[in-house]
Amino acid sequence: MDLISTPYKLGEKAKHIAKLQTLENATIINIQLKKGETIAEHDSSKDVVIVVRRGSVIFDVEGTETVVEQDNILYMQPFEKHSLLAKEDTDLLVFQILP
């Protein structure tokens, strides 16, 4: 068992990105963004699952914008190009999983 701490950092600084855990077949990342902050377009060679813990973020995935909030989960296939825009202060988890 491993209990992983994910402290809220936006009170201390803007844009916080931290790799929380690397497993044999997955990586878990915490991203915290202030309202209006962005992450430029990129992709991943892995399956990606996004879980928003706080706030609201717009994902542009291959030209289609989707709002991701606490009541939904976003799944992206490997190599889907995507970018992020925080609609409000946002705290999310990224699960990168080997296909």
Tab-separated table of C-alpha atoms in Angstrom:
chain	number	residue	atom	x	y	z
A	1	MET	CA	0.000	0.000	0.000
A	2	ASP	CA	1.104	3.539	-0.733
A	3	LEU	CA	-0.721	6.641	0.552
A	4	ILE	CA	0.195	9.513	-1.765
A	5	SER	CA	-0.047	13.112	-0.566
A	6	THR	CA	-1.545	15.631	-3.000
A	7	PRO	CA	-1.453	18.997	-1.191
A	8	TYR	CA	-3.204	22.006	-2.697
A	9	LYS	CA	-0.403	24.324	-3.899
A	10	LEU	CA	-2.200	27.157	-5.717
A	11	GLY	CA	-2.150	29.337	-2.608
A	12	GLU	CA	1.659	29.250	-2.752
A	13	LYS	CA	2.234	29.566	-6.493
A	14	ALA	CA	0.559	29.401	-9.871
A	15	LYS	CA	0.698	26.327	-12.120
A	16	HIS	CA	1.819	23.315	-10.143
A	17	ILE	CA	2.678	20.060	-11.966
A	18	ALA	CA	4.026	17.074	-10.037
A	19	LYS	CA	4.595	13.427	-10.889
A	20	LEU	CA	3.070	11.601	-7.923
A	21	GLN	CA	3.769	7.954	-8.664
A	22	THR	CA	5.315	5.821	-11.383
A	23	LEU	CA	4.040	2.266	-11.571
A	24	GLU	CA	4.971	-0.594	-13.873
A	25	ASN	CA	2.160	0.244	-16.310
A	26	ALA	CA	1.055	3.753	-15.303
A	27	THR	CA	2.096	7.223	-14.184
A	28	ILE	CA	0.001	9.477	-11.932
A	29	ILE	CA	0.444	13.253	-12.259
A	30	ASN	CA	-1.154	16.118	-10.316
A	31	ILE	CA	-1.785	19.365	-12.223
A	32	GLN	CA	-3.025	22.511	-10.484
A	33	LEU	CA	-3.814	25.601	-12.569
A	34	LYS	CA	-5.028	29.092	-11.688
A	35	LYS	CA	-8.008	30.432	-13.646
A	36	GLY	CA	-6.881	31.365	-17.173
A	37	GLU	CA	-3.669	29.323	-17.114
A	38	THR	CA	-2.992	26.984	-20.003
A	39	ILE	CA	-0.951	23.976	-20.986
A	40	ALA	CA	0.118	24.005	-24.629
A	41	GLU	CA	-0.878	21.317	-27.113
A	42	HIS	CA	0.889	17.999	-26.656
A	43	ASP	CA	0.161	14.271	-26.753
A	44	SER	CA	1.029	11.091	-24.895
A	45	SER	CA	2.003	7.655	-26.128
A	46	LYS	CA	-0.222	6.209	-23.384
A	47	ASP	CA	-3.944	6.020	-22.667
A	48	VAL	CA	-4.828	9.067	-20.548
A	49	VAL	CA	-7.580	9.421	-17.940
A	50	ILE	CA	-8.310	12.853	-16.422
A	51	VAL	CA	-10.081	13.223	-13.067
A	52	VAL	CA	-10.860	16.779	-11.918
A	53	ARG	CA	-10.837	17.085	-8.126
A	54	ARG	CA	-11.576	20.812	-7.955
A	55	GLY	CA	-12.567	23.449	-10.487
A	56	SER	CA	-13.268	23.270	-14.196
A	57	VAL	CA	-10.966	22.958	-17.200
A	58	ILE	CA	-11.477	23.083	-20.967
A	59	PHE	CA	-9.652	20.375	-22.894
A	60	ASP	CA	-9.197	20.910	-26.620
A	61	VAL	CA	-8.754	17.371	-27.961
A	62	GLU	CA	-8.022	17.190	-31.681
A	63	GLY	CA	-9.983	20.434	-32.214
A	64	THR	CA	-13.005	19.501	-30.069
A	65	GLU	CA	-13.458	21.467	-26.838
A	66	THR	CA	-14.777	19.603	-23.788
A	67	VAL	CA	-15.389	20.964	-20.302
A	68	VAL	CA	-14.166	18.562	-17.619
A	69	GLU	CA	-15.418	18.990	-14.045
A	70	GLN	CA	-15.787	16.955	-10.856
A	71	ASP	CA	-18.816	15.040	-12.116
A	72	ASN	CA	-17.158	13.549	-15.224
A	73	ILE	CA	-13.965	11.841	-16.383
A	74	LEU	CA	-12.101	12.405	-19.653
A	75	TYR	CA	-10.445	9.518	-21.499
A	76	MET	CA	-8.010	10.098	-24.386
A	77	GLN	CA	-6.429	7.512	-26.638
A	78	PRO	CA	-2.668	7.451	-27.242
A	79	PHE	CA	-1.359	10.287	-29.451
A	80	GLU	CA	-4.550	12.400	-29.327
A	81	LYS	CA	-3.288	15.986	-29.377
A	82	HIS	CA	-4.733	18.088	-26.564
A	83	SER	CA	-4.333	21.373	-24.680
A	84	LEU	CA	-5.861	22.742	-21.464
A	85	LEU	CA	-7.382	26.034	-20.296
A	86	ALA	CA	-8.476	26.440	-16.665
A	87	LYS	CA	-11.967	28.015	-16.492
A	88	GLU	CA	-11.400	28.478	-12.758
A	89	ASP	CA	-8.743	27.404	-10.271
A	90	THR	CA	-8.384	23.691	-11.019
A	91	ASP	CA	-6.819	20.641	-9.383
A	92	LEU	CA	-6.769	17.464	-11.480
A	93	LEU	CA	-5.161	14.042	-11.660
A	94	VAL	CA	-3.727	12.577	-14.852
A	95	PHE	CA	-3.409	8.811	-15.161
A	96	GLN	CA	-1.146	7.778	-18.058
A	97	ILE	CA	-1.655	4.054	-18.637
A	98	LEU	CA	0.277	1.802	-20.995
A	99	PRO	CA	-2.110	0.413	-23.632
